[in-house]
Amino acid sequence: MKPTELRVLALVASLVLVSAVKAEMVVDQLLTQYQKAGAISFDATRGEALWMVESDGRSCTSCHGADLTEVGEHQKTKRAIKPMAPSVNSERLSKVSKIEKWFLRNCKWTFDRECTPQEKGDLLVWLRTQ
Amino acid sequence: MSKIRWITGGVLLIGVLGGGVLGLANASDRWGEDESEHERSSVRSSAKPLGPVAEAYIEECSACHMAYPAGFLPERSWNRLLSNLDDHFGENAEVEPDTLAQIKGYLSANAGEYTSNRRAQKFLRSIAAADAPLRITELKYFKRKHHEIPDRLVSGNPEVGSFSQCDVCHGEGAQQGYFDDDRVNIPGYGRWDD
């Protein structure tokens, strides 16, 4: 490999790393917050199950689609929703206020209630591996 | 020569890495504030730059639907709509009180009564003074402009889905208020000449 190619590779790798580290920090910050609010330990399997569960004909996948690495579609307006998986969309899980906003709106839409700190933590530990 | 290249490359690499770390620290200070530069630039792609208040409107509202031009509804309609965001046409669209105030300020100041936009005035004239309609797609002017478009090209068209998706056929300029006929391109059908 030429030195130039190596340098480009190093640059790209470092940028990817920086955004991944940022998402990790954001998620960790929220997990700590949820634990202070009473959550115990978080479990990705429970998070995945909650993501898939259907409640009154609605689930997270109704809009985000079955494959998190693909573009979703708002059930009603048909607006495209960018992929939810941080592995293909580095904007995901990168901002505390945004995560909280969408948990509030979307838990109410999907389950007709707010999600508990335990549920939100479970969802986050699963989502961040996607 | 090669040595110089390596030194230059090294300096560049350190610069970018350092910039990344600084950006990271900066980002952690700004959590809870408005949107990232990346998203800002995507809404600025056409027409004049928008102020921060318009950006709050776009950020909060355009995730689920296009951020409709404020001038297409009168102030009373926006106020009615914003007072009911926890049941927004059956969806929860709650926003933080500060953000809500920003959005309300923007929509009120740019509502149909306060803009010189030609189409906004046509929309406004098609609304009775006592009414505060919530759906632009149900306004007389909207219906008149779309009455020739068969449903199969919109709600029956998987690439469009709904009349609320203005930008799908009218292009990116729709969010900035550009709806000229010659820009229309219906996915799976093509240009529309009436």
PDB file of C-alpha atoms in Angstrom:
ATOM      1  CA  MET A   1       0.000   0.000   0.000  1.00  0.00           C
ATOM      2  CA  LYS A   2       1.290   3.480  -0.877  1.00  0.00           C
ATOM      3  CA  PRO A   3       1.964   5.953   1.914  1.00  0.00           C
ATOM      4  CA  THR A   4      -0.820   8.229   0.581  1.00  0.00           C
ATOM      5  CA  GLU A   5      -3.341   5.411   0.717  1.00  0.00           C
ATOM      6  CA  LEU A   6      -2.213   4.560   4.226  1.00  0.00           C
ATOM      7  CA  ARG A   7      -2.720   8.129   5.356  1.00  0.00           C
ATOM      8  CA  VAL A   8      -6.206   8.294   3.833  1.00  0.00           C
ATOM      9  CA  LEU A   9      -7.070   5.011   5.496  1.00  0.00           C
ATOM     10  CA  ALA A  10      -5.835   6.324   8.845  1.00  0.00           C
ATOM     11  CA  LEU A  11      -7.911   9.477   8.442  1.00  0.00           C
ATOM     12  CA  VAL A  12     -11.078   7.605   7.600  1.00  0.00           C
ATOM     13  CA  ALA A  13     -10.525   5.152  10.432  1.00  0.00           C
ATOM     14  CA  SER A  14      -9.975   7.960  12.935  1.00  0.00           C
ATOM     15  CA  LEU A  15     -13.134   9.798  11.855  1.00  0.00           C
ATOM     16  CA  VAL A  16     -15.238   6.653  12.139  1.00  0.00           C
ATOM     17  CA  LEU A  17     -13.714   6.015  15.544  1.00  0.00           C
ATOM     18  CA  VAL A  18     -14.476   9.546  16.764  1.00  0.00           C
ATOM     19  CA  SER A  19     -18.164   9.291  15.877  1.00  0.00           C
ATOM     20  CA  ALA A  20     -18.416   5.801  17.377  1.00  0.00           C
ATOM     21  CA  VAL A  21     -16.797   6.986  20.610  1.00  0.00           C
ATOM     22  CA  LYS A  22     -19.220   9.903  20.756  1.00  0.00           C
ATOM     23  CA  ALA A  23     -22.244   7.608  20.410  1.00  0.00           C
ATOM     24  CA  GLU A  24     -20.835   5.353  23.134  1.00  0.00           C
ATOM     25  CA  MET A  25     -20.477   8.347  25.467  1.00  0.00           C
ATOM     26  CA  VAL A  26     -24.025   9.483  24.803  1.00  0.00           C
ATOM     27  CA  VAL A  27     -25.473   6.030  25.402  1.00  0.00           C
ATOM     28  CA  ASP A  28     -23.384   5.512  28.557  1.00  0.00           C
ATOM     29  CA  GLN A  29     -24.548   8.861  29.902  1.00  0.00           C
ATOM     30  CA  LEU A  30     -28.189   7.840  29.414  1.00  0.00           C
ATOM     31  CA  LEU A  31     -27.674   4.371  30.884  1.00  0.00           C
ATOM     32  CA  THR A  32     -26.241   5.931  34.045  1.00  0.00           C
ATOM     33  CA  GLN A  33     -29.210   8.272  34.175  1.00  0.00           C
ATOM     34  CA  TYR A  34     -31.666   5.389  33.794  1.00  0.00           C
ATOM     35  CA  GLN A  35     -29.937   3.442  36.558  1.00  0.00           C
ATOM     36  CA  LYS A  36     -30.272   6.417  38.887  1.00  0.00           C
ATOM     37  CA  ALA A  37     -33.965   6.376  37.985  1.00  0.00           C
ATOM     38  CA  GLY A  38     -34.265   2.784  39.185  1.00  0.00           C
ATOM     39  CA  ALA A  39     -33.244   0.560  36.288  1.00  0.00           C
ATOM     40  CA  ILE A  40     -31.130  -2.455  37.211  1.00  0.00           C
ATOM     41  CA  SER A  41     -28.900  -4.055  34.575  1.00  0.00           C
ATOM     42  CA  PHE A  42     -29.606  -3.760  30.882  1.00  0.00           C
ATOM     43  CA  ASP A  43     -30.181  -6.589  28.496  1.00  0.00           C
ATOM     44  CA  ALA A  44     -29.930  -6.371  24.713  1.00  0.00           C
ATOM     45  CA  THR A  45     -32.142  -9.430  24.220  1.00  0.00           C
ATOM     46  CA  ARG A  46     -34.961  -7.779  26.148  1.00  0.00           C
ATOM     47  CA  GLY A  47     -34.380  -4.613  24.124  1.00  0.00           C
ATOM     48  CA  GLU A  48     -34.679  -6.516  20.857  1.00  0.00           C
ATOM     49  CA  ALA A  49     -37.858  -8.251  22.034  1.00  0.00           C
ATOM     50  CA  LEU A  50     -39.401  -4.892  22.939  1.00  0.00           C
ATOM     51  CA  TRP A  51     -38.425  -3.453  19.548  1.00  0.00           C
ATOM     52  CA  MET A  52     -40.210  -6.326  17.815  1.00  0.00           C
ATOM     53  CA  VAL A  53     -43.262  -6.683  20.054  1.00  0.00           C
ATOM     54  CA  GLU A  54     -46.587  -5.738  18.523  1.00  0.00           C
ATOM     55  CA  SER A  55     -49.012  -3.679  20.530  1.00  0.00           C
ATOM     56  CA  ASP A  56     -52.446  -3.080  19.032  1.00  0.00           C
ATOM     57  CA  GLY A  57     -51.106  -3.599  15.524  1.00  0.00           C
ATOM     58  CA  ARG A  58     -48.151  -1.252  16.053  1.00  0.00           C
ATOM     59  CA  SER A  59     -44.486  -1.926  16.676  1.00  0.00           C
ATOM     60  CA  CYS A  60     -41.203  -0.053  16.264  1.00  0.00           C
ATOM     61  CA  THR A  61     -40.813  -1.892  12.978  1.00  0.00           C
ATOM     62  CA  SER A  62     -44.065  -0.380  11.633  1.00  0.00           C
ATOM     63  CA  CYS A  63     -42.059   2.690  10.654  1.00  0.00           C
ATOM     64  CA  HIS A  64     -38.405   1.695  11.067  1.00  0.00           C
ATOM     65  CA  GLY A  65     -38.810  -1.503   9.046  1.00  0.00           C
ATOM     66  CA  ALA A  66     -37.669  -5.024   9.845  1.00  0.00           C
ATOM     67  CA  ASP A  67     -34.046  -4.344   8.848  1.00  0.00           C
ATOM     68  CA  LEU A  68     -32.453  -1.547  10.873  1.00  0.00           C
ATOM     69  CA  THR A  69     -29.743  -1.013   8.297  1.00  0.00           C
ATOM     70  CA  GLU A  70     -32.344  -0.107   5.675  1.00  0.00           C
ATOM     71  CA  VAL A  71     -34.395   3.065   5.213  1.00  0.00           C
ATOM     72  CA  GLY A  72     -37.761   2.965   6.987  1.00  0.00           C
ATOM     73  CA  GLU A  73     -41.027   4.677   6.132  1.00  0.00           C
ATOM     74  CA  HIS A  74     -43.447   6.644   8.289  1.00  0.00           C
ATOM     75  CA  GLN A  75     -46.574   4.519   8.356  1.00  0.00           C
ATOM     76  CA  LYS A  76     -48.936   7.398   7.734  1.00  0.00           C
ATOM     77  CA  THR A  77     -47.114  10.124   5.822  1.00  0.00           C
ATOM     78  CA  LYS A  78     -44.840   7.679   3.955  1.00  0.00           C
ATOM     79  CA  ARG A  79     -41.876   9.942   4.663  1.00  0.00           C
ATOM     80  CA  ALA A  80     -38.569   8.081   4.422  1.00  0.00           C
ATOM     81  CA  ILE A  81     -36.861   7.464   7.771  1.00  0.00           C
ATOM     82  CA  LYS A  82     -33.080   7.153   7.748  1.00  0.00           C
ATOM     83  CA  PRO A  83     -31.698   3.782   8.876  1.00  0.00           C
ATOM     84  CA  MET A  84     -31.797   3.282  12.635  1.00  0.00           C
ATOM     85  CA  ALA A  85     -28.593   1.218  12.885  1.00  0.00           C
ATOM     86  CA  PRO A  86     -25.604   3.281  14.081  1.00  0.00           C
ATOM     87  CA  SER A  87     -23.375   0.999  11.982  1.00  0.00           C
ATOM     88  CA  VAL A  88     -24.749   2.550   8.801  1.00  0.00           C
ATOM     89  CA  ASN A  89     -25.998   5.912  10.120  1.00  0.00           C
ATOM     90  CA  SER A  90     -23.536   7.581  12.474  1.00  0.00           C
ATOM     91  CA  GLU A  91     -26.064  10.261  13.463  1.00  0.00           C
ATOM     92  CA  ARG A  92     -27.999   7.652  15.409  1.00  0.00           C
ATOM     93  CA  LEU A  93     -27.599   7.573  19.195  1.00  0.00           C
ATOM     94  CA  SER A  94     -25.310  10.605  19.019  1.00  0.00           C
ATOM     95  CA  LYS A  95     -27.420  13.109  20.922  1.00  0.00           C
ATOM     96  CA  VAL A  96     -29.069  12.791  24.325  1.00  0.00           C
ATOM     97  CA  SER A  97     -31.923  15.231  23.725  1.00  0.00           C
ATOM     98  CA  LYS A  98     -32.826  13.605  20.449  1.00  0.00           C
ATOM     99  CA  ILE A  99     -32.903  10.109  21.924  1.00  0.00           C
ATOM    100  CA  GLU A 100     -35.137  11.260  24.773  1.00  0.00           C
ATOM    101  CA  LYS A 101     -37.451  13.150  22.440  1.00  0.00           C
ATOM    102  CA  TRP A 102     -38.015  10.167  20.208  1.00  0.00           C
ATOM    103  CA  PHE A 103     -38.429   7.742  23.121  1.00  0.00           C
ATOM    104  CA  LEU A 104     -41.186   9.998  24.445  1.00  0.00           C
ATOM    105  CA  ARG A 105     -43.005  10.393  21.149  1.00  0.00           C
ATOM    106  CA  ASN A 106     -42.552   6.911  19.812  1.00  0.00           C
ATOM    107  CA  CYS A 107     -43.217   4.902  22.988  1.00  0.00           C
ATOM    108  CA  LYS A 108     -46.489   6.787  23.262  1.00  0.00           C
ATOM    109  CA  TRP A 109     -47.290   6.103  19.616  1.00  0.00           C
ATOM    110  CA  THR A 110     -46.356   2.434  19.746  1.00  0.00           C
ATOM    111  CA  PHE A 111     -47.343   1.391  23.273  1.00  0.00           C
ATOM    112  CA  ASP A 112     -49.704   4.212  24.205  1.00  0.00           C
ATOM    113  CA  ARG A 113     -47.542   4.991  27.235  1.00  0.00           C
ATOM    114  CA  GLU A 114     -44.049   6.210  28.055  1.00  0.00           C
ATOM    115  CA  CYS A 115     -41.276   3.619  28.215  1.00  0.00           C
ATOM    116  CA  THR A 116     -39.678   2.969  31.602  1.00  0.00           C
ATOM    117  CA  PRO A 117     -35.991   3.743  32.213  1.00  0.00           C
ATOM    118  CA  GLN A 118     -35.404  -0.032  32.219  1.00  0.00           C
ATOM    119  CA  GLU A 119     -37.018  -0.445  28.798  1.00  0.00           C
ATOM    120  CA  LYS A 120     -35.185   2.525  27.316  1.00  0.00           C
ATOM    121  CA  GLY A 121     -31.850   1.188  28.571  1.00  0.00           C
ATOM    122  CA  ASP A 122     -32.575  -2.279  27.196  1.00  0.00           C
ATOM    123  CA  LEU A 123     -33.457  -0.766  23.835  1.00  0.00           C
ATOM    124  CA  LEU A 124     -30.285   1.346  23.766  1.00  0.00           C
ATOM    125  CA  VAL A 125     -27.915  -1.505  24.573  1.00  0.00           C
ATOM    126  CA  TRP A 126     -29.468  -3.507  21.766  1.00  0.00           C
ATOM    127  CA  LEU A 127     -29.657  -0.659  19.264  1.00  0.00           C
ATOM    128  CA  ARG A 128     -26.031   0.315  19.724  1.00  0.00           C
ATOM    129  CA  THR A 129     -24.900  -3.101  18.547  1.00  0.00           C
ATOM    130  CA  GLN A 130     -26.843  -2.740  15.301  1.00  0.00           C
TER     131      GLN A 130
ATOM    132  CA  MET B   1      10.868  14.848  -1.119  1.00  0.00           C
ATOM    133  CA  SER B   2       9.216  11.787   0.331  1.00  0.00           C
ATOM    134  CA  LYS B   3      10.296  12.940   3.794  1.00  0.00           C
ATOM    135  CA  ILE B   4       8.538  16.264   3.280  1.00  0.00           C
ATOM    136  CA  ARG B   5       5.391  14.429   2.164  1.00  0.00           C
ATOM    137  CA  TRP B   6       5.423  12.337   5.307  1.00  0.00           C
ATOM    138  CA  ILE B   7       5.887  15.377   7.509  1.00  0.00           C
ATOM    139  CA  THR B   8       3.030  17.169   5.730  1.00  0.00           C
ATOM    140  CA  GLY B   9       0.843  14.088   6.029  1.00  0.00           C
ATOM    141  CA  GLY B  10       1.688  13.696   9.692  1.00  0.00           C
ATOM    142  CA  VAL B  11       0.798  17.313  10.416  1.00  0.00           C
ATOM    143  CA  LEU B  12      -2.486  16.897   8.533  1.00  0.00           C
ATOM    144  CA  LEU B  13      -3.298  13.689  10.390  1.00  0.00           C
ATOM    145  CA  ILE B  14      -2.594  15.247  13.777  1.00  0.00           C
ATOM    146  CA  GLY B  15      -4.701  18.249  12.751  1.00  0.00           C
ATOM    147  CA  VAL B  16      -7.663  16.114  11.808  1.00  0.00           C
ATOM    148  CA  LEU B  17      -7.395  13.885  14.865  1.00  0.00           C
ATOM    149  CA  GLY B  18      -7.038  16.925  17.094  1.00  0.00           C
ATOM    150  CA  GLY B  19      -9.982  18.542  15.340  1.00  0.00           C
ATOM    151  CA  GLY B  20     -12.001  15.398  15.888  1.00  0.00           C
ATOM    152  CA  VAL B  21     -11.221  15.362  19.593  1.00  0.00           C
ATOM    153  CA  LEU B  22     -11.993  19.068  19.904  1.00  0.00           C
ATOM    154  CA  GLY B  23     -15.217  18.519  17.986  1.00  0.00           C
ATOM    155  CA  LEU B  24     -16.073  15.730  20.394  1.00  0.00           C
ATOM    156  CA  ALA B  25     -15.486  17.910  23.444  1.00  0.00           C
ATOM    157  CA  ASN B  26     -17.434  20.694  21.815  1.00  0.00           C
ATOM    158  CA  ALA B  27     -20.301  18.356  20.991  1.00  0.00           C
ATOM    159  CA  SER B  28     -20.525  17.167  24.579  1.00  0.00           C
ATOM    160  CA  ASP B  29     -20.862  20.787  25.701  1.00  0.00           C
ATOM    161  CA  ARG B  30     -23.652  21.343  23.274  1.00  0.00           C
ATOM    162  CA  TRP B  31     -25.851  18.354  24.001  1.00  0.00           C
ATOM    163  CA  GLY B  32     -29.376  19.521  24.394  1.00  0.00           C
ATOM    164  CA  GLU B  33     -28.936  22.317  21.913  1.00  0.00           C
ATOM    165  CA  ASP B  34     -30.133  22.452  18.367  1.00  0.00           C
ATOM    166  CA  GLU B  35     -29.196  20.238  15.489  1.00  0.00           C
ATOM    167  CA  SER B  36     -25.840  19.227  14.116  1.00  0.00           C
ATOM    168  CA  GLU B  37     -24.182  21.153  11.318  1.00  0.00           C
ATOM    169  CA  HIS B  38     -24.729  18.202   9.056  1.00  0.00           C
ATOM    170  CA  GLU B  39     -28.492  18.426   9.289  1.00  0.00           C
ATOM    171  CA  ARG B  40     -28.455  22.188   9.041  1.00  0.00           C
ATOM    172  CA  SER B  41     -26.606  22.108   5.776  1.00  0.00           C
ATOM    173  CA  SER B  42     -29.050  19.596   4.326  1.00  0.00           C
ATOM    174  CA  VAL B  43     -31.980  21.976   4.731  1.00  0.00           C
ATOM    175  CA  ARG B  44     -30.012  24.870   3.322  1.00  0.00           C
ATOM    176  CA  SER B  45     -29.349  23.216   0.030  1.00  0.00           C
ATOM    177  CA  SER B  46     -31.636  25.502  -1.928  1.00  0.00           C
ATOM    178  CA  ALA B  47     -32.859  29.085  -1.774  1.00  0.00           C
ATOM    179  CA  LYS B  48     -32.047  31.598   0.910  1.00  0.00           C
ATOM    180  CA  PRO B  49     -30.515  30.661   4.260  1.00  0.00           C
ATOM    181  CA  LEU B  50     -32.934  30.108   7.116  1.00  0.00           C
ATOM    182  CA  GLY B  51     -32.692  31.603  10.566  1.00  0.00           C
ATOM    183  CA  PRO B  52     -32.251  29.441  13.682  1.00  0.00           C
ATOM    184  CA  VAL B  53     -35.958  29.610  14.463  1.00  0.00           C
ATOM    185  CA  ALA B  54     -36.917  28.222  11.078  1.00  0.00           C
ATOM    186  CA  GLU B  55     -34.364  25.512  11.726  1.00  0.00           C
ATOM    187  CA  ALA B  56     -36.134  24.507  14.945  1.00  0.00           C
ATOM    188  CA  TYR B  57     -39.336  24.181  12.946  1.00  0.00           C
ATOM    189  CA  ILE B  58     -37.660  22.092  10.269  1.00  0.00           C
ATOM    190  CA  GLU B  59     -35.777  19.923  12.743  1.00  0.00           C
ATOM    191  CA  GLU B  60     -38.815  19.128  14.849  1.00  0.00           C
ATOM    192  CA  CYS B  61     -41.447  18.791  12.165  1.00  0.00           C
ATOM    193  CA  SER B  62     -39.767  17.508   9.042  1.00  0.00           C
ATOM    194  CA  ALA B  63     -38.766  14.118  10.435  1.00  0.00           C
ATOM    195  CA  CYS B  64     -42.307  12.862   9.833  1.00  0.00           C
ATOM    196  CA  HIS B  65     -43.478  15.160   7.041  1.00  0.00           C
ATOM    197  CA  MET B  66     -42.213  18.049   5.004  1.00  0.00           C
ATOM    198  CA  ALA B  67     -41.949  21.301   6.941  1.00  0.00           C
ATOM    199  CA  TYR B  68     -44.821  22.985   5.140  1.00  0.00           C
ATOM    200  CA  PRO B  69     -44.391  26.652   4.192  1.00  0.00           C
ATOM    201  CA  ALA B  70     -45.664  28.716   7.119  1.00  0.00           C
ATOM    202  CA  GLY B  71     -47.572  30.999   4.755  1.00  0.00           C
ATOM    203  CA  PHE B  72     -49.863  28.217   3.588  1.00  0.00           C
ATOM    204  CA  LEU B  73     -51.986  28.439   6.744  1.00  0.00           C
ATOM    205  CA  PRO B  74     -53.202  31.475   8.681  1.00  0.00           C
ATOM    206  CA  GLU B  75     -51.849  32.227  12.151  1.00  0.00           C
ATOM    207  CA  ARG B  76     -55.032  30.973  13.819  1.00  0.00           C
ATOM    208  CA  SER B  77     -54.563  27.569  12.185  1.00  0.00           C
ATOM    209  CA  TRP B  78     -50.955  27.247  13.351  1.00  0.00           C
ATOM    210  CA  ASN B  79     -51.960  28.213  16.877  1.00  0.00           C
ATOM    211  CA  ARG B  80     -54.706  25.612  16.896  1.00  0.00           C
ATOM    212  CA  LEU B  81     -52.366  22.975  15.520  1.00  0.00           C
ATOM    213  CA  LEU B  82     -49.558  23.716  17.978  1.00  0.00           C
ATOM    214  CA  SER B  83     -51.884  23.640  20.969  1.00  0.00           C
ATOM    215  CA  ASN B  84     -52.578  19.995  20.278  1.00  0.00           C
ATOM    216  CA  LEU B  85     -49.266  18.356  19.450  1.00  0.00           C
ATOM    217  CA  ASP B  86     -49.755  15.406  21.779  1.00  0.00           C
ATOM    218  CA  ASP B  87     -52.550  14.337  19.436  1.00  0.00           C
ATOM    219  CA  HIS B  88     -51.285  15.505  16.081  1.00  0.00           C
ATOM    220  CA  PHE B  89     -53.646  13.814  13.620  1.00  0.00           C
ATOM    221  CA  GLY B  90     -53.491  10.760  15.847  1.00  0.00           C
ATOM    222  CA  GLU B  91     -49.720  10.898  16.424  1.00  0.00           C
ATOM    223  CA  ASN B  92     -47.695  12.120  19.349  1.00  0.00           C
ATOM    224  CA  ALA B  93     -45.578  15.064  18.214  1.00  0.00           C
ATOM    225  CA  GLU B  94     -44.762  16.692  21.552  1.00  0.00           C
ATOM    226  CA  VAL B  95     -41.822  19.084  21.714  1.00  0.00           C
ATOM    227  CA  GLU B  96     -40.070  20.776  24.613  1.00  0.00           C
ATOM    228  CA  PRO B  97     -41.739  24.027  25.753  1.00  0.00           C
ATOM    229  CA  ASP B  98     -38.773  26.206  24.678  1.00  0.00           C
ATOM    230  CA  THR B  99     -38.697  24.607  21.257  1.00  0.00           C
ATOM    231  CA  LEU B 100     -42.450  24.928  20.957  1.00  0.00           C
ATOM    232  CA  ALA B 101     -42.192  28.644  21.679  1.00  0.00           C
ATOM    233  CA  GLN B 102     -39.571  29.002  18.938  1.00  0.00           C
ATOM    234  CA  ILE B 103     -41.683  27.115  16.426  1.00  0.00           C
ATOM    235  CA  LYS B 104     -44.771  29.077  17.352  1.00  0.00           C
ATOM    236  CA  GLY B 105     -42.881  32.339  16.963  1.00  0.00           C
ATOM    237  CA  TYR B 106     -41.662  31.336  13.532  1.00  0.00           C
ATOM    238  CA  LEU B 107     -44.981  30.053  12.205  1.00  0.00           C
ATOM    239  CA  SER B 108     -46.935  33.004  13.577  1.00  0.00           C
ATOM    240  CA  ALA B 109     -44.565  35.579  12.138  1.00  0.00           C
ATOM    241  CA  ASN B 110     -44.593  33.906   8.714  1.00  0.00           C
ATOM    242  CA  ALA B 111     -48.230  32.809   8.563  1.00  0.00           C
ATOM    243  CA  GLY B 112     -50.432  33.507   5.559  1.00  0.00           C
ATOM    244  CA  GLU B 113     -51.459  36.962   6.747  1.00  0.00           C
ATOM    245  CA  TYR B 114     -47.854  38.141   6.981  1.00  0.00           C
ATOM    246  CA  THR B 115     -46.234  36.953   3.803  1.00  0.00           C
ATOM    247  CA  SER B 116     -46.238  38.389   0.305  1.00  0.00           C
ATOM    248  CA  ASN B 117     -45.945  34.914  -1.233  1.00  0.00           C
ATOM    249  CA  ARG B 118     -48.439  34.684  -4.094  1.00  0.00           C
ATOM    250  CA  ARG B 119     -49.598  31.165  -3.317  1.00  0.00           C
ATOM    251  CA  ALA B 120     -49.884  31.874   0.384  1.00  0.00           C
ATOM    252  CA  GLN B 121     -52.312  34.643  -0.457  1.00  0.00           C
ATOM    253  CA  LYS B 122     -54.327  32.321  -2.672  1.00  0.00           C
ATOM    254  CA  PHE B 123     -54.513  29.777   0.146  1.00  0.00           C
ATOM    255  CA  LEU B 124     -55.570  32.467   2.560  1.00  0.00           C
ATOM    256  CA  ARG B 125     -58.323  33.733   0.262  1.00  0.00           C
ATOM    257  CA  SER B 126     -59.740  30.222   0.013  1.00  0.00           C
ATOM    258  CA  ILE B 127     -60.298  30.044   3.796  1.00  0.00           C
ATOM    259  CA  ALA B 128     -63.374  31.498   5.469  1.00  0.00           C
ATOM    260  CA  ALA B 129     -62.542  34.063   8.158  1.00  0.00           C
ATOM    261  CA  ALA B 130     -64.280  32.015  10.854  1.00  0.00           C
ATOM    262  CA  ASP B 131     -62.374  28.817  10.023  1.00  0.00           C
ATOM    263  CA  ALA B 132     -59.017  27.620  11.333  1.00  0.00           C
ATOM    264  CA  PRO B 133     -58.339  24.605   9.100  1.00  0.00           C
ATOM    265  CA  LEU B 134     -55.494  22.240  10.005  1.00  0.00           C
ATOM    266  CA  ARG B 135     -54.831  20.389   6.785  1.00  0.00           C
ATOM    267  CA  ILE B 136     -53.394  22.249   3.798  1.00  0.00           C
ATOM    268  CA  THR B 137     -54.521  19.362   1.594  1.00  0.00           C
ATOM    269  CA  GLU B 138     -58.149  20.138   2.440  1.00  0.00           C
ATOM    270  CA  LEU B 139     -58.022  23.799   1.491  1.00  0.00           C
ATOM    271  CA  LYS B 140     -60.021  24.814  -1.570  1.00  0.00           C
ATOM    272  CA  TYR B 141     -57.001  26.238  -3.348  1.00  0.00           C
ATOM    273  CA  PHE B 142     -55.067  22.997  -2.818  1.00  0.00           C
ATOM    274  CA  LYS B 143     -57.962  20.907  -4.097  1.00  0.00           C
ATOM    275  CA  ARG B 144     -58.433  23.113  -7.125  1.00  0.00           C
ATOM    276  CA  LYS B 145     -54.751  22.792  -8.029  1.00  0.00           C
ATOM    277  CA  HIS B 146     -54.751  18.995  -7.645  1.00  0.00           C
ATOM    278  CA  HIS B 147     -58.221  17.958  -8.810  1.00  0.00           C
ATOM    279  CA  GLU B 148     -56.918  16.552 -12.079  1.00  0.00           C
ATOM    280  CA  ILE B 149     -54.361  14.304 -10.407  1.00  0.00           C
ATOM    281  CA  PRO B 150     -55.789  10.796 -10.049  1.00  0.00           C
ATOM    282  CA  ASP B 151     -55.358   9.092  -6.667  1.00  0.00           C
ATOM    283  CA  ARG B 152     -53.482   6.221  -8.264  1.00  0.00           C
ATOM    284  CA  LEU B 153     -50.580   8.597  -8.934  1.00  0.00           C
ATOM    285  CA  VAL B 154     -50.448   9.729  -5.313  1.00  0.00           C
ATOM    286  CA  SER B 155     -52.010   7.638  -2.523  1.00  0.00           C
ATOM    287  CA  GLY B 156     -52.047   4.589  -4.807  1.00  0.00           C
ATOM    288  CA  ASN B 157     -48.456   5.204  -5.872  1.00  0.00           C
ATOM    289  CA  PRO B 158     -45.965   3.453  -3.568  1.00  0.00           C
ATOM    290  CA  GLU B 159     -43.306   6.019  -4.460  1.00  0.00           C
ATOM    291  CA  VAL B 160     -45.517   8.911  -3.323  1.00  0.00           C
ATOM    292  CA  GLY B 161     -47.982   7.535  -0.766  1.00  0.00           C
ATOM    293  CA  SER B 162     -49.815  10.669   0.213  1.00  0.00           C
ATOM    294  CA  PHE B 163     -50.642  14.237  -0.843  1.00  0.00           C
ATOM    295  CA  SER B 164     -48.828  15.416   2.279  1.00  0.00           C
ATOM    296  CA  GLN B 165     -45.519  14.487   0.651  1.00  0.00           C
ATOM    297  CA  CYS B 166     -45.258  17.686  -1.427  1.00  0.00           C
ATOM    298  CA  ASP B 167     -41.521  17.381  -2.027  1.00  0.00           C
ATOM    299  CA  VAL B 168     -41.745  13.953  -3.630  1.00  0.00           C
ATOM    300  CA  CYS B 169     -43.412  15.431  -6.746  1.00  0.00           C
ATOM    301  CA  HIS B 170     -42.604  19.126  -6.390  1.00  0.00           C
ATOM    302  CA  GLY B 171     -38.933  18.638  -5.538  1.00  0.00           C
ATOM    303  CA  GLU B 172     -36.762  19.944  -2.735  1.00  0.00           C
ATOM    304  CA  GLY B 173     -37.817  23.519  -3.417  1.00  0.00           C
ATOM    305  CA  ALA B 174     -41.272  22.700  -2.019  1.00  0.00           C
ATOM    306  CA  GLN B 175     -40.065  23.254   1.526  1.00  0.00           C
ATOM    307  CA  GLN B 176     -38.973  26.747   0.504  1.00  0.00           C
ATOM    308  CA  GLY B 177     -42.356  27.417  -1.094  1.00  0.00           C
ATOM    309  CA  TYR B 178     -41.602  26.675  -4.762  1.00  0.00           C
ATOM    310  CA  PHE B 179     -44.495  24.862  -6.396  1.00  0.00           C
ATOM    311  CA  ASP B 180     -44.346  25.891 -10.029  1.00  0.00           C
ATOM    312  CA  ASP B 181     -45.994  23.451 -12.458  1.00  0.00           C
ATOM    313  CA  ASP B 182     -42.848  23.022 -14.513  1.00  0.00           C
ATOM    314  CA  ARG B 183     -40.992  21.560 -11.531  1.00  0.00           C
ATOM    315  CA  VAL B 184     -43.505  18.768 -11.021  1.00  0.00           C
ATOM    316  CA  ASN B 185     -42.213  15.248 -11.549  1.00  0.00           C
ATOM    317  CA  ILE B 186     -44.420  12.415 -10.306  1.00  0.00           C
ATOM    318  CA  PRO B 187     -42.309   9.326  -9.506  1.00  0.00           C
ATOM    319  CA  GLY B 188     -43.206   6.428 -11.761  1.00  0.00           C
ATOM    320  CA  TYR B 189     -45.190   8.748 -14.019  1.00  0.00           C
ATOM    321  CA  GLY B 190     -43.052  11.719 -14.990  1.00  0.00           C
ATOM    322  CA  ARG B 191     -43.753  15.351 -15.672  1.00  0.00           C
ATOM    323  CA  TRP B 192     -47.263  16.685 -15.240  1.00  0.00           C
ATOM    324  CA  ASP B 193     -48.606  19.275 -17.650  1.00  0.00           C
ATOM    325  CA  ASP B 194     -52.055  20.612 -17.045  1.00  0.00           C
TER     326      ASP B 194
END
